[in-house]
mmCIF file of C-alpha atoms in Angstrom:
data_model
loop_
_atom_site.group_PDB
_atom_site.id
_atom_site.type_symbol
_atom_site.label_atom_id
_atom_site.label_comp_id
_atom_site.label_asym_id
_atom_site.label_seq_id
_atom_site.Cartn_x
_atom_site.Cartn_y
_atom_site.Cartn_z
ATOM 1 C CA MET A 172 92.535 109.082 64.501
ATOM 2 C CA THR A 173 91.008 106.811 67.129
ATOM 3 C CA THR A 174 93.308 106.302 70.099
ATOM 4 C CA GLN A 175 94.418 102.701 70.462
ATOM 5 C CA TYR A 176 94.546 101.132 73.890
ATOM 6 C CA VAL A 177 96.338 98.095 75.298
ATOM 7 C CA TRP A 178 96.432 96.432 78.677
ATOM 8 C CA TYR A 179 99.798 96.528 80.415
ATOM 9 C CA ALA A 180 100.037 93.622 82.878
ATOM 10 C CA SER A 181 102.468 94.424 85.702
ATOM 11 C CA TYR A 182 103.813 91.825 88.126
ATOM 12 C CA GLY A 183 106.609 93.603 90.047
ATOM 13 C CA SER A 184 106.652 96.971 91.769
ATOM 14 C CA ASN A 185 103.999 98.246 89.328
ATOM 15 C CA LEU A 186 101.478 96.078 91.168
ATOM 16 C CA ASN A 187 101.405 99.156 93.351
ATOM 17 C CA ARG A 188 99.360 101.812 91.551
ATOM 18 C CA GLU A 189 101.202 104.737 93.157
ATOM 19 C CA ARG A 190 104.491 103.386 91.835
ATOM 20 C CA PHE A 191 103.071 102.774 88.359
ATOM 21 C CA LEU A 192 101.667 106.293 88.124
ATOM 22 C CA CYS A 193 105.222 107.629 88.443
ATOM 23 C CA TYR A 194 105.837 106.016 85.039
ATOM 24 C CA ILE A 195 102.701 107.732 83.713
ATOM 25 C CA GLN A 196 102.926 111.161 85.339
ATOM 26 C CA GLY A 197 106.519 111.335 86.529
ATOM 27 C CA GLY A 198 107.861 111.397 90.060
ATOM 28 C CA LYS A 199 110.006 109.442 92.483
ATOM 29 C CA PRO A 200 108.391 106.306 93.951
ATOM 30 C CA GLU A 201 108.682 105.754 97.688
ATOM 31 C CA GLY A 202 111.856 103.787 98.420
ATOM 32 C CA SER A 203 113.254 104.176 94.901
ATOM 33 C CA ASP A 204 116.526 105.930 94.079
ATOM 34 C CA LYS A 205 115.367 107.258 90.702
ATOM 35 C CA GLU A 206 113.024 110.008 89.550
ATOM 36 C CA GLU A 207 110.844 108.832 86.637
ATOM 37 C CA ILE A 208 110.190 111.206 83.731
ATOM 38 C CA GLY A 209 106.664 109.960 83.004
ATOM 39 C CA CYS A 210 104.852 109.589 79.680
ATOM 40 C CA GLN A 211 104.309 112.214 77.027
ATOM 41 C CA ASP A 212 100.594 111.636 77.687
ATOM 42 C CA PRO A 213 100.082 111.759 81.478
ATOM 43 C CA SER A 214 96.437 110.631 81.342
ATOM 44 C CA LEU A 215 95.399 108.120 83.982
ATOM 45 C CA PRO A 216 94.605 104.526 82.935
ATOM 46 C CA LEU A 217 91.042 104.063 81.666
ATOM 47 C CA LYS A 218 90.594 100.845 83.650
ATOM 48 C CA GLU A 219 92.569 98.484 85.846
ATOM 49 C CA ALA A 220 92.008 94.964 87.120
ATOM 50 C CA THR A 221 93.731 91.966 88.673
ATOM 51 C CA HIS A 222 95.112 89.403 86.240
ATOM 52 C CA LEU A 223 96.742 86.015 86.855
ATOM 53 C CA LEU A 224 99.779 85.041 84.784
ATOM 54 C CA GLU A 225 100.810 81.430 84.174
ATOM 55 C CA TYR A 226 104.498 82.286 84.202
ATOM 56 C CA PRO A 227 107.056 81.896 87.023
ATOM 57 C CA LEU A 228 108.045 84.986 89.005
ATOM 58 C CA TYR A 229 111.652 85.443 90.141
ATOM 59 C CA PHE A 230 114.079 88.172 91.260
ATOM 60 C CA ALA A 231 117.403 88.881 89.568
ATOM 61 C CA MET A 232 120.029 91.485 88.575
ATOM 62 C CA ASN A 233 121.089 94.557 90.596
ATOM 63 C CA SER A 234 118.835 97.546 90.017
ATOM 64 C CA LYS A 235 120.177 101.068 90.564
ATOM 65 C CA ARG A 236 116.593 102.135 91.203
ATOM 66 C CA TRP A 237 116.241 99.708 94.083
ATOM 67 C CA GLN A 238 119.409 99.754 96.202
ATOM 68 C CA ASN A 239 121.410 97.724 93.647
ATOM 69 C CA GLN A 240 119.470 94.596 94.515
ATOM 70 C CA GLY A 241 117.137 92.200 92.695
ATOM 71 C CA VAL A 242 113.964 93.124 90.830
ATOM 72 C CA ALA A 243 111.067 91.087 89.436
ATOM 73 C CA PHE A 244 110.990 89.190 86.152
ATOM 74 C CA ILE A 245 108.817 86.404 84.755
ATOM 75 C CA GLY A 246 109.855 83.431 82.657
ATOM 76 C CA ILE A 247 108.985 83.513 78.972
ATOM 77 C CA HIS A 248 107.384 80.068 78.792
ATOM 78 C CA GLN A 249 103.791 79.619 79.915
ATOM 79 C CA ASP A 250 103.274 76.925 82.548
ATOM 80 C CA ASN A 251 99.949 76.406 84.322
ATOM 81 C CA ARG A 252 101.755 75.206 87.451
ATOM 82 C CA TYR A 253 102.515 78.867 88.170
ATOM 83 C CA LYS A 254 100.106 81.604 89.252
ATOM 84 C CA THR A 255 101.721 85.028 89.293
ATOM 85 C CA TYR A 256 99.613 87.973 90.393
ATOM 86 C CA SER A 257 99.429 90.907 88.028
ATOM 87 C CA ARG A 258 97.710 94.265 87.984
ATOM 88 C CA LYS A 259 96.798 95.316 84.476
ATOM 89 C CA TYR A 260 96.213 98.888 83.342
ATOM 90 C CA LEU A 261 94.369 99.991 80.208
ATOM 91 C CA ILE A 262 96.602 102.670 78.688
ATOM 92 C CA THR A 263 97.290 104.052 75.231
ATOM 93 C CA VAL A 264 99.774 102.386 72.896
ATOM 94 C CA GLY A 265 101.920 105.511 73.197
ATOM 95 C CA GLN A 266 101.919 105.288 76.978
ATOM 96 C CA PHE A 267 102.848 101.609 76.832
ATOM 97 C CA MET A 268 105.804 102.435 74.587
ATOM 98 C CA ASP A 269 106.886 105.177 76.997
ATOM 99 C CA VAL A 270 106.635 102.806 79.967
ATOM 100 C CA VAL A 271 108.777 100.211 78.150
ATOM 101 C CA LYS A 272 111.285 102.966 77.333
ATOM 102 C CA GLN A 273 111.533 104.017 80.984
ATOM 103 C CA GLU A 274 111.905 100.402 82.139
ATOM 104 C CA ASN A 275 114.821 100.115 79.699
ATOM 105 C CA ASN A 276 116.627 103.190 81.045
ATOM 106 C CA GLY A 277 115.417 105.594 78.376
ATOM 107 C CA ILE A 278 116.224 103.444 75.350
ATOM 108 C CA GLU A 279 113.546 103.668 72.662
ATOM 109 C CA LEU A 280 112.765 100.213 71.292
ATOM 110 C CA ASP A 281 111.360 99.315 67.870
ATOM 111 C CA ILE A 282 108.228 97.403 68.885
ATOM 112 C CA ASN A 283 105.684 95.974 66.452
ATOM 113 C CA LEU A 284 102.766 94.958 68.657
ATOM 114 C CA LYS A 285 100.887 93.209 65.842
ATOM 115 C CA GLU A 286 103.900 91.000 65.176
ATOM 116 C CA ILE A 287 104.162 90.177 68.886
ATOM 117 C CA GLU A 288 100.475 89.254 69.000
ATOM 118 C CA THR A 289 101.158 86.719 66.255
ATOM 119 C CA LYS A 290 104.414 85.325 67.684
ATOM 120 C CA GLY A 291 103.492 85.387 71.387
ATOM 121 C CA TYR A 292 106.675 87.189 72.390
ATOM 122 C CA LYS A 293 109.696 88.838 70.838
ATOM 123 C CA THR A 294 113.032 90.046 72.158
ATOM 124 C CA VAL A 295 113.458 93.498 70.646
ATOM 125 C CA ARG A 296 116.598 94.219 72.674
ATOM 126 C CA ASN A 297 118.856 92.098 74.881
ATOM 127 C CA SER A 298 118.103 94.217 77.919
ATOM 128 C CA TRP A 299 116.434 93.608 81.262
ATOM 129 C CA TYR A 300 112.945 94.317 79.970
ATOM 130 C CA GLY A 301 113.507 94.034 76.238
ATOM 131 C CA THR A 302 111.293 90.979 75.629
ATOM 132 C CA ILE A 303 107.690 91.963 74.955
ATOM 133 C CA MET A 304 105.022 89.316 75.598
ATOM 134 C CA TYR A 305 101.438 88.984 74.383
ATOM 135 C CA LEU A 306 99.110 87.497 77.003
ATOM 136 C CA GLY A 307 95.756 87.386 75.215
ATOM 137 C CA SER A 308 93.031 90.019 75.126
ATOM 138 C CA GLU A 309 90.191 91.391 77.191
ATOM 139 C CA ASP A 310 87.354 93.768 76.260
ATOM 140 C CA GLY A 311 88.726 93.940 72.728
ATOM 141 C CA HIS A 312 92.184 95.112 73.801
ATOM 142 C CA PRO A 313 95.411 93.054 73.711
ATOM 143 C CA ILE A 314 97.308 92.392 76.947
ATOM 144 C CA PHE A 315 101.086 92.872 76.966
ATOM 145 C CA THR A 316 103.896 92.721 79.477
ATOM 146 C CA PHE A 317 107.679 92.626 79.291
ATOM 147 C CA THR A 318 110.531 90.678 80.855
ATOM 148 C CA SER A 319 114.013 89.474 79.894
ATOM 149 C CA SER A 320 115.094 86.974 77.251
ATOM 150 C CA TRP A 321 117.303 84.981 79.636
ATOM 151 C CA ASP A 322 114.241 83.235 81.114
ATOM 152 C CA LEU A 323 115.287 81.374 84.314
ATOM 153 C CA ASN A 324 118.914 80.929 83.237
ATOM 154 C CA VAL A 325 120.233 83.649 85.547
ATOM 155 C CA ASP A 326 121.519 84.143 89.084
ATOM 156 C CA PHE A 327 118.685 84.894 91.475
ATOM 157 C CA ILE A 328 119.268 88.018 93.589
ATOM 158 C CA LYS A 329 117.669 89.131 96.839
ATOM 159 C CA PRO A 330 115.290 92.107 96.385
ATOM 160 C CA SER A 331 115.782 95.063 98.714
ATOM 161 C CA LEU A 332 113.444 95.707 101.612
ATOM 162 C CA GLU A 333 112.210 98.863 99.871
ATOM 163 C CA TYR A 334 111.366 96.986 96.667
ATOM 164 C CA LEU A 335 109.709 94.171 98.564
ATOM 165 C CA ARG A 336 107.599 96.681 100.493
ATOM 166 C CA MET A 337 106.383 98.188 97.212
ATOM 167 C CA ILE A 338 105.289 94.774 95.942
ATOM 168 C CA ILE A 339 103.674 93.837 99.248
ATOM 169 C CA GLY A 340 101.765 97.120 99.224
ATOM 170 C CA GLY A 341 100.435 96.274 95.766
ATOM 171 C CA LEU A 342 99.467 92.748 96.773
ATOM 172 C CA ARG A 343 97.673 93.994 99.868
ATOM 173 C CA THR A 344 95.937 97.102 98.528
ATOM 174 C CA TYR A 345 95.203 96.270 94.899
ATOM 175 C CA ILE A 346 95.213 92.462 94.705
ATOM 176 C CA GLU A 347 93.547 92.440 98.140
ATOM 177 C CA LEU A 348 95.508 89.556 99.632
ATOM 178 C CA GLY A 349 95.660 88.951 103.374
ATOM 179 C CA GLU A 350 98.842 88.694 105.433
ATOM 180 C CA ALA A 351 99.148 84.899 105.251
ATOM 181 C CA GLU A 352 98.351 84.890 101.504
ATOM 182 C CA ILE A 353 101.085 87.456 100.786
ATOM 183 C CA ILE A 354 103.698 85.513 102.745
ATOM 184 C CA ASP A 355 102.744 82.191 101.156
ATOM 185 C CA TYR A 356 102.858 83.798 97.718
ATOM 186 C CA LEU A 357 106.340 85.286 98.157
ATOM 187 C CA LYS A 358 108.198 82.862 100.409
ATOM 188 C CA ASN A 359 109.325 80.345 97.761
ATOM 189 C CA LYS A 360 110.026 82.742 94.896
ATOM 190 C CA PRO A 361 113.598 82.496 93.532
ATOM 191 C CA GLY A 362 115.517 85.421 94.984
ATOM 192 C CA ILE A 363 113.377 85.480 98.127
ATOM 193 C CA ILE A 364 113.722 81.881 99.277
ATOM 194 C CA HIS A 365 117.020 81.464 101.197
ATOM 195 C CA ASN A 366 117.242 85.270 101.531
ATOM 196 C CA TYR A 367 114.164 86.094 103.626
ATOM 197 C CA THR A 368 112.858 83.765 106.317
ATOM 198 C CA TYR A 369 109.161 83.248 106.932
ATOM 199 C CA LYS A 370 109.455 85.285 110.135
ATOM 200 C CA GLU A 371 111.217 88.114 108.324
ATOM 201 C CA LEU A 372 108.492 88.256 105.680
ATOM 202 C CA GLN A 373 105.893 88.168 108.435
ATOM 203 C CA MET A 374 107.510 91.125 110.209
ATOM 204 C CA ILE A 375 107.758 93.123 106.965
ATOM 205 C CA VAL A 376 104.076 92.580 106.160
ATOM 206 C CA ARG A 377 102.906 93.307 109.701
ATOM 207 C CA ASN A 378 104.936 96.509 110.022
ATOM 208 C CA MET A 379 103.597 98.116 106.866
#
């Protein structure tokens, strides 16, 4: 049987490749409070690339992985006013399912990717990352990500310094943004605005 591949488009801590590979190969990401079990198939992604999402980025909930503070989500309705940076990884369908399972605290979800391609998105479980979204295709492979069904109807929560550092590392190293670009990108995001000042963001970026 020919192995099927999909692109997984990440927009939160998985912007940072080292963090994402803990979902693939297992391990504890720097700054995280949880050891990841990894995928049944620990093979590295075939390809990776930067990808822009036309969905709003925000921070919400209280993650046990990240100091019981906010983590990243995107809205479920496309809007070209928004440009959210993503790093996409070409992985097997099986790996994608295992990543979704780990992001949902080990719960195996019944996901029909062909159905999601047709519908655009589907909530398969009312959990933090139980809404699977289809974002188009590239090189003959569909692009998927996941978020929550509540969209923007949620309390915005400050992300921890450790979580923010992981995202900043991804933006700097893999999206290749400069200091000013990173700060301008993050400063007005719900969950960050009113919780981190411009000077605080500047100090975090400069001290990494």
